[in-house]
Amino acid sequence: MTTAEGARRRPWARRAATQPGPLPWLDPGADLTDRERALLTAVHAIVGDDGLRAGELGRATYRRDASFLNADPLGVALPWTVEQTASVVRACRDHGVPFTPRAAGTGLAGGATPTGEGGVRPLVVSVARMDRLRELDVANRRAWVEPGLVNARLGRAAAVHGLRFAPDPASQIAATLGGNVSTNAGGIHVLTYGVMSQHVLAVELMDADGVVHLLDGTAPELGGIDLRGVSVGGEGTLGIVTGACLRLLPAPPSVGTMLAGFPSLRQAAAMVGDLVTSDRLPDAVELMDARAVGLVEGYANAGYPVDAAAVLLVEFEGLPHAVAAGIDTADALAEANGATSVTRAKDAAERARIWKGRKAVAGAIAKRAPDFFLQDVVVPRSRLGDMLDAVVAIGERERLEILNVVHAGDGNLHPFVLFDRREEGVLDRVFAAGHDIVTTALDLDGTVTGEHGVGIEKRDFLAQVFSEDDLAVQRAVRVAVEPSGLANPDKVLPSTVGCLEARMVPEGAWV
Amino acid sequence: MTATTGELTTAEQVREAIMDARRDVTPMEIRSGGSVLDRLPAGDHPVLSVAGMTGVVAHAAEDLTVTVRAGTSLTELSQVLADAGQECPIEPTGGAGSTVGGRIATALAGPRQLGAGRVRDWLLRVRFVTGAGQIATAGGVTVKDVTGYDLCRLMTGSWGTLGVITEVTLKLRPLARHRAWYATDPPRHDLDALLYRPSASITTRDRTHVLLEGHPDDAVEQAALAELVPADPPTLPVTARASVDPARLVGLVEACETLGLAWAAQDGVGVCHLDGDGDQLDAARTAAEKRGGSLLVLDPDLRRPAFGSRGSFPLDERVRRTLDPDAVLAPWRWTR
């Protein structure tokens, strides 16, 4: 569309005629309002050719995160520095255009999907290029990181010094620490080490004026309120995380790993209950159902018992006697709960093989079905058996293959709903199953997301979790911290006006 | 302190008391057991007390959670949990009458913070009444929950300024099979690095005290590694507590020693408990602030501000004004 055509269609855009001609980094004929064109021009002046993607192809790869929710952004800014980021954010403010912070885009709830209220296209601000490990303080066991640093890279840097970074989401080889902070990520070792928030000492949060606020710090009792804690899990709606100080832990001197197979999901769930009420809490308790085991065995050959209805992977870390006693207890509990097989890892190689099965789930699924929809719900641990039965029933009702992979010690289920998007009407069933899984968790005193975040996907469930007053307080805190409303609008809290702009449909071949 | 709002037992009564205070434009002191508040400079204000809101609402042992009303004493809670072989490592910090709500609201480090982590990490759900009079809940009873903004963290350590905490759900863990204090002299600040995740390492002038929890055989081996001998727990000074980056704790301790203060330093945590007179504490406060830290005076007789000078935190102010628009919840908290 030429400028003249655009002006005819939108009389208020007529002023575009006085603007410079087509910009070299835009598709010829890009359909932009004056305001959008002015912002892109300003951002281009800040980050240069290399730091702005505004063409159709450049935008296409930033339409969504790892969820199915997608929307077309105005453009994508890829600043190299905090200063450039601040200038980009200020340009957004000056032109009244919202922005969607983003890093690796491994989120599963649409938190980085560039939606705006009323159809306004936000600018994606990617922090992926700010990926330095600013400081690794071995003596004091902490690290200052930039938001684009990949989780596993921090882990590797820490391991050299006998340290570890505890939060280990499954996506850790790609997910960034800025994203982990913004979603309050979890992982396999949450049971004793806690979620991301417990490992964040300080956050540098950039507001919509480009001002960076240092929230909390390395001293323990600074006084003042814990806005660090609110910014963790803020999903980009409170500003952009431009840095963080993270806590590192000493690597455990001893690790014990056990794999047990059970003849029923109920028995495996009962074992989980016995484990968490024993006198030594395991550091990881993962459950996989028979479907997940069958898929993984065919793919990774990890030695899982394929005849079991469920397997539990139990791990203890720490000092050697405690670990040995923990594994002995787990062994006895497995037998008491009717385990049909128990394998104890004798060495690091066996341990790695056992974990290989758990970590190969996504890869194995990719060989089985072209698409999957990954849910994330939590129930109190005592309701785990009920919840697992319900997921099975939902799968049968919707005629869908659902695998259960569960952070069982936390009561955190990740049902993978497998499908092929080419099948007529399958998406309705997939979303119906997802919806039923969430409402079942709520009925069991659980909650709608344990570690993936609210984003867009779970946003409208919040009204079922919280009262109007609860949400009013949440909204008030959001507005107090980020009054402009430009930071990742439309996310986390149910909007009081308007409807969802993003399409709930997986994209076909759009690039 | 003058008149009180009377015995409150429900969140609705707390709300009414707050709405009355808003109407009368009368700011209140927020009190629970008083173990910390009674050691701050007294003001002449009405008191909103949650001390009457007591009792364990639900102990879900198999879920490792407990829901408890804010005024419940920590001693009572510990007993209930210990009967089930469990604990929540939120501890009294000196002073009598520590309650669950008070400890969440003040969030001061207990002796075991080194191993157990911060107070804020044990809170799963909080029910509170904002200064605007809204009765609200944040978080949930599951151990993992990222549904909405994490206002549990916001309320922890808010010292009663944003809202009045009425009920909390806490995360639990099994009681350790073995638990014993050890000591070594001369003192050394490096035991946190030498040992594997000790529960506490507290250094005084003469020695370093270490708390080991876990398997008894591990404790024996850890004790041998650092030449520790069984000992009584340390007695912590109570007049004041300084907080600095743990990396700067030794420097602060040396300054306090020079000033002639009695001290006990929580290695790896960054808290230093102090006894001394007003002038000594003024100097210690300067030493802490010079190191980017702070000092809290917990003796009103010394006639010193409890909190030292704080910088300006514009976001803090905005959040406080939003949740407490008429400034009725101890608005003076950090300025006295």
PDB file of C-alpha atoms in Angstrom, chain B residues 51-262:
ATOM      1  CA  ALA B  51      -2.634 -10.250  68.929  1.00  0.00           C
ATOM      2  CA  GLY B  52      -6.183 -11.560  69.351  1.00  0.00           C
ATOM      3  CA  MET B  53      -6.150 -13.310  65.982  1.00  0.00           C
ATOM      4  CA  THR B  54      -4.633 -16.582  67.068  1.00  0.00           C
ATOM      5  CA  GLY B  55      -4.730 -20.226  66.187  1.00  0.00           C
ATOM      6  CA  VAL B  56      -3.674 -22.758  63.604  1.00  0.00           C
ATOM      7  CA  VAL B  57      -6.337 -22.807  60.889  1.00  0.00           C
ATOM      8  CA  ALA B  58      -5.097 -25.885  59.044  1.00  0.00           C
ATOM      9  CA  HIS B  59      -1.993 -28.008  59.266  1.00  0.00           C
ATOM     10  CA  ALA B  60      -1.738 -30.084  56.106  1.00  0.00           C
ATOM     11  CA  ALA B  61       1.191 -32.272  57.148  1.00  0.00           C
ATOM     12  CA  GLU B  62       1.092 -34.320  53.945  1.00  0.00           C
ATOM     13  CA  ASP B  63       1.270 -31.112  51.884  1.00  0.00           C
ATOM     14  CA  LEU B  64       4.003 -29.585  54.076  1.00  0.00           C
ATOM     15  CA  THR B  65       1.927 -26.469  54.656  1.00  0.00           C
ATOM     16  CA  VAL B  66       0.305 -24.782  57.606  1.00  0.00           C
ATOM     17  CA  THR B  67      -2.220 -21.967  57.651  1.00  0.00           C
ATOM     18  CA  VAL B  68      -2.117 -19.893  60.789  1.00  0.00           C
ATOM     19  CA  ARG B  69      -3.600 -16.644  62.023  1.00  0.00           C
ATOM     20  CA  ALA B  70      -1.260 -13.694  62.392  1.00  0.00           C
ATOM     21  CA  GLY B  71      -1.267 -13.358  66.174  1.00  0.00           C
ATOM     22  CA  THR B  72      -0.304 -16.983  66.837  1.00  0.00           C
ATOM     23  CA  SER B  73       2.868 -17.258  68.866  1.00  0.00           C
ATOM     24  CA  LEU B  74       5.848 -18.853  67.187  1.00  0.00           C
ATOM     25  CA  THR B  75       6.336 -21.097  70.196  1.00  0.00           C
ATOM     26  CA  GLU B  76       2.834 -22.489  69.903  1.00  0.00           C
ATOM     27  CA  LEU B  77       3.211 -23.024  66.159  1.00  0.00           C
ATOM     28  CA  SER B  78       6.568 -24.763  66.590  1.00  0.00           C
ATOM     29  CA  GLN B  79       5.013 -27.150  69.081  1.00  0.00           C
ATOM     30  CA  VAL B  80       2.120 -28.064  66.794  1.00  0.00           C
ATOM     31  CA  LEU B  81       4.519 -28.685  63.930  1.00  0.00           C
ATOM     32  CA  ALA B  82       7.077 -30.569  66.016  1.00  0.00           C
ATOM     33  CA  ASP B  83       4.347 -33.010  67.068  1.00  0.00           C
ATOM     34  CA  ALA B  84       4.147 -33.960  63.381  1.00  0.00           C
ATOM     35  CA  GLY B  85       7.943 -34.016  62.956  1.00  0.00           C
ATOM     36  CA  GLN B  86       7.900 -30.782  60.955  1.00  0.00           C
ATOM     37  CA  GLU B  87       9.023 -27.185  61.274  1.00  0.00           C
ATOM     38  CA  CYS B  88       8.966 -23.801  59.611  1.00  0.00           C
ATOM     39  CA  PRO B  89      12.380 -22.247  60.251  1.00  0.00           C
ATOM     40  CA  ILE B  90      11.037 -18.792  61.017  1.00  0.00           C
ATOM     41  CA  GLU B  91      12.447 -17.974  64.423  1.00  0.00           C
ATOM     42  CA  PRO B  92      12.114 -15.399  67.181  1.00  0.00           C
ATOM     43  CA  THR B  93      14.763 -12.701  67.030  1.00  0.00           C
ATOM     44  CA  GLY B  94      14.968 -11.841  70.710  1.00  0.00           C
ATOM     45  CA  GLY B  95      12.315 -10.093  72.728  1.00  0.00           C
ATOM     46  CA  ALA B  96       9.331 -11.925  74.181  1.00  0.00           C
ATOM     47  CA  GLY B  97       6.081 -12.694  72.394  1.00  0.00           C
ATOM     48  CA  SER B  98       7.177 -13.310  68.811  1.00  0.00           C
ATOM     49  CA  THR B  99       4.189 -14.051  66.600  1.00  0.00           C
ATOM     50  CA  VAL B 100       3.953 -15.417  63.106  1.00  0.00           C
ATOM     51  CA  GLY B 101       2.453 -12.218  61.712  1.00  0.00           C
ATOM     52  CA  GLY B 102       5.018 -10.049  63.435  1.00  0.00           C
ATOM     53  CA  ARG B 103       7.913 -12.060  62.122  1.00  0.00           C
ATOM     54  CA  ILE B 104       6.562 -11.975  58.574  1.00  0.00           C
ATOM     55  CA  ALA B 105       5.979  -8.244  58.846  1.00  0.00           C
ATOM     56  CA  THR B 106       9.461  -7.465  60.174  1.00  0.00           C
ATOM     57  CA  ALA B 107      11.323 -10.257  58.357  1.00  0.00           C
ATOM     58  CA  LEU B 108      14.472  -9.864  60.441  1.00  0.00           C
ATOM     59  CA  ALA B 109      16.997 -12.659  60.007  1.00  0.00           C
ATOM     60  CA  GLY B 110      16.793 -15.447  62.579  1.00  0.00           C
ATOM     61  CA  PRO B 111      19.873 -17.370  63.723  1.00  0.00           C
ATOM     62  CA  ARG B 112      19.346 -20.074  61.079  1.00  0.00           C
ATOM     63  CA  GLN B 113      18.924 -17.775  58.083  1.00  0.00           C
ATOM     64  CA  LEU B 114      22.248 -18.991  56.662  1.00  0.00           C
ATOM     65  CA  GLY B 115      20.893 -22.488  56.071  1.00  0.00           C
ATOM     66  CA  ALA B 116      17.156 -21.958  55.988  1.00  0.00           C
ATOM     67  CA  GLY B 117      17.065 -18.887  53.765  1.00  0.00           C
ATOM     68  CA  ARG B 118      15.082 -15.747  54.285  1.00  0.00           C
ATOM     69  CA  VAL B 119      11.799 -15.379  56.104  1.00  0.00           C
ATOM     70  CA  ARG B 120      10.196 -14.310  52.821  1.00  0.00           C
ATOM     71  CA  ASP B 121      10.978 -17.666  51.216  1.00  0.00           C
ATOM     72  CA  TRP B 122       8.667 -19.575  53.587  1.00  0.00           C
ATOM     73  CA  LEU B 123       5.487 -17.658  52.859  1.00  0.00           C
ATOM     74  CA  LEU B 124       3.069 -19.243  50.382  1.00  0.00           C
ATOM     75  CA  ARG B 125      -0.103 -17.266  50.910  1.00  0.00           C
ATOM     76  CA  VAL B 126      -0.958 -14.104  52.783  1.00  0.00           C
ATOM     77  CA  ARG B 127      -4.271 -12.602  53.719  1.00  0.00           C
ATOM     78  CA  PHE B 128      -4.192  -8.938  54.624  1.00  0.00           C
ATOM     79  CA  VAL B 129      -6.206  -5.769  54.812  1.00  0.00           C
ATOM     80  CA  THR B 130      -4.735  -2.840  52.903  1.00  0.00           C
ATOM     81  CA  GLY B 131      -4.584   0.675  54.229  1.00  0.00           C
ATOM     82  CA  ALA B 132      -7.386   1.406  51.799  1.00  0.00           C
ATOM     83  CA  GLY B 133      -9.510  -1.186  53.614  1.00  0.00           C
ATOM     84  CA  GLN B 134      -9.483  -3.915  50.981  1.00  0.00           C
ATOM     85  CA  ILE B 135      -9.433  -7.461  52.292  1.00  0.00           C
ATOM     86  CA  ALA B 136      -7.069  -9.329  49.997  1.00  0.00           C
ATOM     87  CA  THR B 137      -5.367 -12.658  49.465  1.00  0.00           C
ATOM     88  CA  ALA B 138      -2.180 -13.268  47.509  1.00  0.00           C
ATOM     89  CA  GLY B 139      -0.460 -16.532  46.697  1.00  0.00           C
ATOM     90  CA  GLY B 140      -1.945 -19.948  47.333  1.00  0.00           C
ATOM     91  CA  VAL B 141      -1.606 -23.109  49.375  1.00  0.00           C
ATOM     92  CA  THR B 142       0.522 -24.950  46.817  1.00  0.00           C
ATOM     93  CA  VAL B 143       4.298 -24.826  47.138  1.00  0.00           C
ATOM     94  CA  LYS B 144       4.684 -23.408  43.641  1.00  0.00           C
ATOM     95  CA  ASP B 145       2.476 -20.607  42.439  1.00  0.00           C
ATOM     96  CA  VAL B 146       3.131 -17.837  39.939  1.00  0.00           C
ATOM     97  CA  THR B 147      -0.494 -16.805  39.592  1.00  0.00           C
ATOM     98  CA  GLY B 148      -0.501 -13.008  39.613  1.00  0.00           C
ATOM     99  CA  TYR B 149       2.023 -10.658  41.195  1.00  0.00           C
ATOM    100  CA  ASP B 150       3.975 -12.045  44.115  1.00  0.00           C
ATOM    101  CA  LEU B 151       2.474  -9.908  46.855  1.00  0.00           C
ATOM    102  CA  CYS B 152       3.594 -12.453  49.481  1.00  0.00           C
ATOM    103  CA  ARG B 153       7.083 -11.076  49.052  1.00  0.00           C
ATOM    104  CA  LEU B 154       5.745  -7.499  49.071  1.00  0.00           C
ATOM    105  CA  MET B 155       3.999  -7.995  52.422  1.00  0.00           C
ATOM    106  CA  THR B 156       6.996  -9.730  54.004  1.00  0.00           C
ATOM    107  CA  GLY B 157       9.138  -7.081  55.654  1.00  0.00           C
ATOM    108  CA  SER B 158       6.626  -4.308  55.004  1.00  0.00           C
ATOM    109  CA  TRP B 159       6.500  -3.583  58.758  1.00  0.00           C
ATOM    110  CA  GLY B 160       2.754  -3.051  58.771  1.00  0.00           C
ATOM    111  CA  THR B 161       2.927  -0.152  56.332  1.00  0.00           C
ATOM    112  CA  LEU B 162       1.072  -1.531  53.316  1.00  0.00           C
ATOM    113  CA  GLY B 163      -1.522  -3.674  54.978  1.00  0.00           C
ATOM    114  CA  VAL B 164      -2.313  -5.566  58.138  1.00  0.00           C
ATOM    115  CA  ILE B 165      -1.479  -9.255  57.806  1.00  0.00           C
ATOM    116  CA  THR B 166      -4.282 -11.375  59.238  1.00  0.00           C
ATOM    117  CA  GLU B 167      -3.414 -14.911  58.150  1.00  0.00           C
ATOM    118  CA  VAL B 168      -0.548 -16.695  56.442  1.00  0.00           C
ATOM    119  CA  THR B 169       0.129 -20.077  54.875  1.00  0.00           C
ATOM    120  CA  LEU B 170       3.689 -21.244  55.403  1.00  0.00           C
ATOM    121  CA  LYS B 171       5.864 -23.845  53.744  1.00  0.00           C
ATOM    122  CA  LEU B 172       7.154 -26.564  56.081  1.00  0.00           C
ATOM    123  CA  ARG B 173       9.977 -29.063  56.110  1.00  0.00           C
ATOM    124  CA  PRO B 174      10.798 -32.170  58.132  1.00  0.00           C
ATOM    125  CA  LEU B 175      12.579 -31.576  61.424  1.00  0.00           C
ATOM    126  CA  ALA B 176      16.211 -32.537  61.112  1.00  0.00           C
ATOM    127  CA  ARG B 177      17.092 -35.876  62.647  1.00  0.00           C
ATOM    128  CA  HIS B 178      20.049 -34.352  64.438  1.00  0.00           C
ATOM    129  CA  ARG B 179      20.611 -30.797  65.543  1.00  0.00           C
ATOM    130  CA  ALA B 180      23.510 -29.500  67.643  1.00  0.00           C
ATOM    131  CA  TRP B 181      25.605 -26.415  68.207  1.00  0.00           C
ATOM    132  CA  TYR B 182      29.360 -26.586  67.995  1.00  0.00           C
ATOM    133  CA  ALA B 183      32.113 -24.030  68.424  1.00  0.00           C
ATOM    134  CA  THR B 184      35.704 -23.413  67.493  1.00  0.00           C
ATOM    135  CA  ASP B 185      38.256 -20.924  68.740  1.00  0.00           C
ATOM    136  CA  PRO B 186      39.911 -18.738  67.712  1.00  0.00           C
ATOM    137  CA  PRO B 187      36.976 -17.371  65.729  1.00  0.00           C
ATOM    138  CA  ARG B 188      36.923 -17.758  61.957  1.00  0.00           C
ATOM    139  CA  HIS B 189      34.508 -16.302  59.450  1.00  0.00           C
ATOM    140  CA  ASP B 190      35.121 -18.881  56.717  1.00  0.00           C
ATOM    141  CA  LEU B 191      33.211 -21.868  58.096  1.00  0.00           C
ATOM    142  CA  ASP B 192      30.305 -21.286  55.735  1.00  0.00           C
ATOM    143  CA  ALA B 193      32.734 -21.963  52.888  1.00  0.00           C
ATOM    144  CA  LEU B 194      34.591 -24.830  54.549  1.00  0.00           C
ATOM    145  CA  LEU B 195      31.502 -26.782  55.636  1.00  0.00           C
ATOM    146  CA  TYR B 196      28.643 -27.860  53.398  1.00  0.00           C
ATOM    147  CA  ARG B 197      25.698 -25.559  54.020  1.00  0.00           C
ATOM    148  CA  PRO B 198      25.789 -25.274  57.830  1.00  0.00           C
ATOM    149  CA  SER B 199      22.544 -24.042  59.396  1.00  0.00           C
ATOM    150  CA  ALA B 200      24.256 -21.173  61.192  1.00  0.00           C
ATOM    151  CA  SER B 201      27.722 -19.739  61.655  1.00  0.00           C
ATOM    152  CA  ILE B 202      27.869 -17.006  64.261  1.00  0.00           C
ATOM    153  CA  THR B 203      31.165 -15.411  65.175  1.00  0.00           C
ATOM    154  CA  THR B 204      31.839 -13.566  68.404  1.00  0.00           C
ATOM    155  CA  ARG B 205      35.030 -12.084  69.826  1.00  0.00           C
ATOM    156  CA  ASP B 206      36.229 -15.407  71.256  1.00  0.00           C
ATOM    157  CA  ARG B 207      34.878 -18.118  69.020  1.00  0.00           C
ATOM    158  CA  THR B 208      32.701 -19.131  66.119  1.00  0.00           C
ATOM    159  CA  HIS B 209      29.506 -21.054  66.855  1.00  0.00           C
ATOM    160  CA  VAL B 210      28.152 -23.415  64.235  1.00  0.00           C
ATOM    161  CA  LEU B 211      24.788 -25.133  64.068  1.00  0.00           C
ATOM    162  CA  LEU B 212      24.798 -28.438  62.225  1.00  0.00           C
ATOM    163  CA  GLU B 213      21.521 -30.098  61.311  1.00  0.00           C
ATOM    164  CA  GLY B 214      20.941 -33.289  59.370  1.00  0.00           C
ATOM    165  CA  HIS B 215      22.333 -36.780  59.679  1.00  0.00           C
ATOM    166  CA  PRO B 216      24.333 -37.324  62.901  1.00  0.00           C
ATOM    167  CA  ASP B 217      27.204 -39.059  61.089  1.00  0.00           C
ATOM    168  CA  ASP B 218      27.522 -36.137  58.684  1.00  0.00           C
ATOM    169  CA  ALA B 219      27.622 -33.776  61.655  1.00  0.00           C
ATOM    170  CA  VAL B 220      30.487 -35.768  63.184  1.00  0.00           C
ATOM    171  CA  GLU B 221      32.463 -35.590  59.945  1.00  0.00           C
ATOM    172  CA  GLN B 222      31.730 -31.914  59.376  1.00  0.00           C
ATOM    173  CA  ALA B 223      32.707 -31.093  62.956  1.00  0.00           C
ATOM    174  CA  ALA B 224      35.997 -32.966  62.527  1.00  0.00           C
ATOM    175  CA  LEU B 225      36.709 -31.111  59.302  1.00  0.00           C
ATOM    176  CA  ALA B 226      36.645 -27.753  61.065  1.00  0.00           C
ATOM    177  CA  GLU B 227      37.831 -28.938  64.492  1.00  0.00           C
ATOM    178  CA  LEU B 228      34.509 -28.080  66.071  1.00  0.00           C
ATOM    179  CA  VAL B 229      33.584 -29.155  69.579  1.00  0.00           C
ATOM    180  CA  PRO B 230      30.061 -29.397  71.004  1.00  0.00           C
ATOM    181  CA  ALA B 231      29.045 -26.113  72.580  1.00  0.00           C
ATOM    182  CA  ASP B 232      26.112 -24.115  73.851  1.00  0.00           C
ATOM    183  CA  PRO B 233      24.332 -21.847  71.388  1.00  0.00           C
ATOM    184  CA  PRO B 234      25.700 -18.305  71.301  1.00  0.00           C
ATOM    185  CA  THR B 235      24.007 -15.534  73.235  1.00  0.00           C
ATOM    186  CA  LEU B 236      23.229 -12.708  70.846  1.00  0.00           C
ATOM    187  CA  PRO B 237      23.429  -9.031  71.813  1.00  0.00           C
ATOM    188  CA  VAL B 238      19.984  -7.411  71.634  1.00  0.00           C
ATOM    189  CA  THR B 239      20.431  -3.636  71.617  1.00  0.00           C
ATOM    190  CA  ALA B 240      20.872  -3.219  67.884  1.00  0.00           C
ATOM    191  CA  ARG B 241      21.493  -5.119  64.686  1.00  0.00           C
ATOM    192  CA  ALA B 242      23.526  -3.953  61.739  1.00  0.00           C
ATOM    193  CA  SER B 243      23.055  -5.340  58.255  1.00  0.00           C
ATOM    194  CA  VAL B 244      25.642  -5.217  55.488  1.00  0.00           C
ATOM    195  CA  ASP B 245      26.596  -7.146  52.387  1.00  0.00           C
ATOM    196  CA  PRO B 246      28.083 -10.351  53.873  1.00  0.00           C
ATOM    197  CA  ALA B 247      31.233  -9.602  51.889  1.00  0.00           C
ATOM    198  CA  ARG B 248      31.727  -6.529  54.097  1.00  0.00           C
ATOM    199  CA  LEU B 249      30.784  -8.115  57.395  1.00  0.00           C
ATOM    200  CA  VAL B 250      34.349  -8.626  58.614  1.00  0.00           C
ATOM    201  CA  GLY B 251      35.119  -4.964  58.004  1.00  0.00           C
ATOM    202  CA  LEU B 252      32.059  -3.952  59.984  1.00  0.00           C
ATOM    203  CA  VAL B 253      32.950  -6.325  62.805  1.00  0.00           C
ATOM    204  CA  GLU B 254      36.445  -4.831  63.009  1.00  0.00           C
ATOM    205  CA  ALA B 255      34.943  -1.339  63.217  1.00  0.00           C
ATOM    206  CA  CYS B 256      32.572  -2.445  65.989  1.00  0.00           C
ATOM    207  CA  GLU B 257      35.423  -4.082  67.887  1.00  0.00           C
ATOM    208  CA  THR B 258      37.404  -0.852  67.680  1.00  0.00           C
ATOM    209  CA  LEU B 259      34.382   1.036  68.988  1.00  0.00           C
ATOM    210  CA  GLY B 260      34.205  -1.280  71.991  1.00  0.00           C
ATOM    211  CA  LEU B 261      30.802  -2.801  71.176  1.00  0.00           C
ATOM    212  CA  ALA B 262      29.841  -6.351  72.054  1.00  0.00           C
TER     213      ALA B 262
END
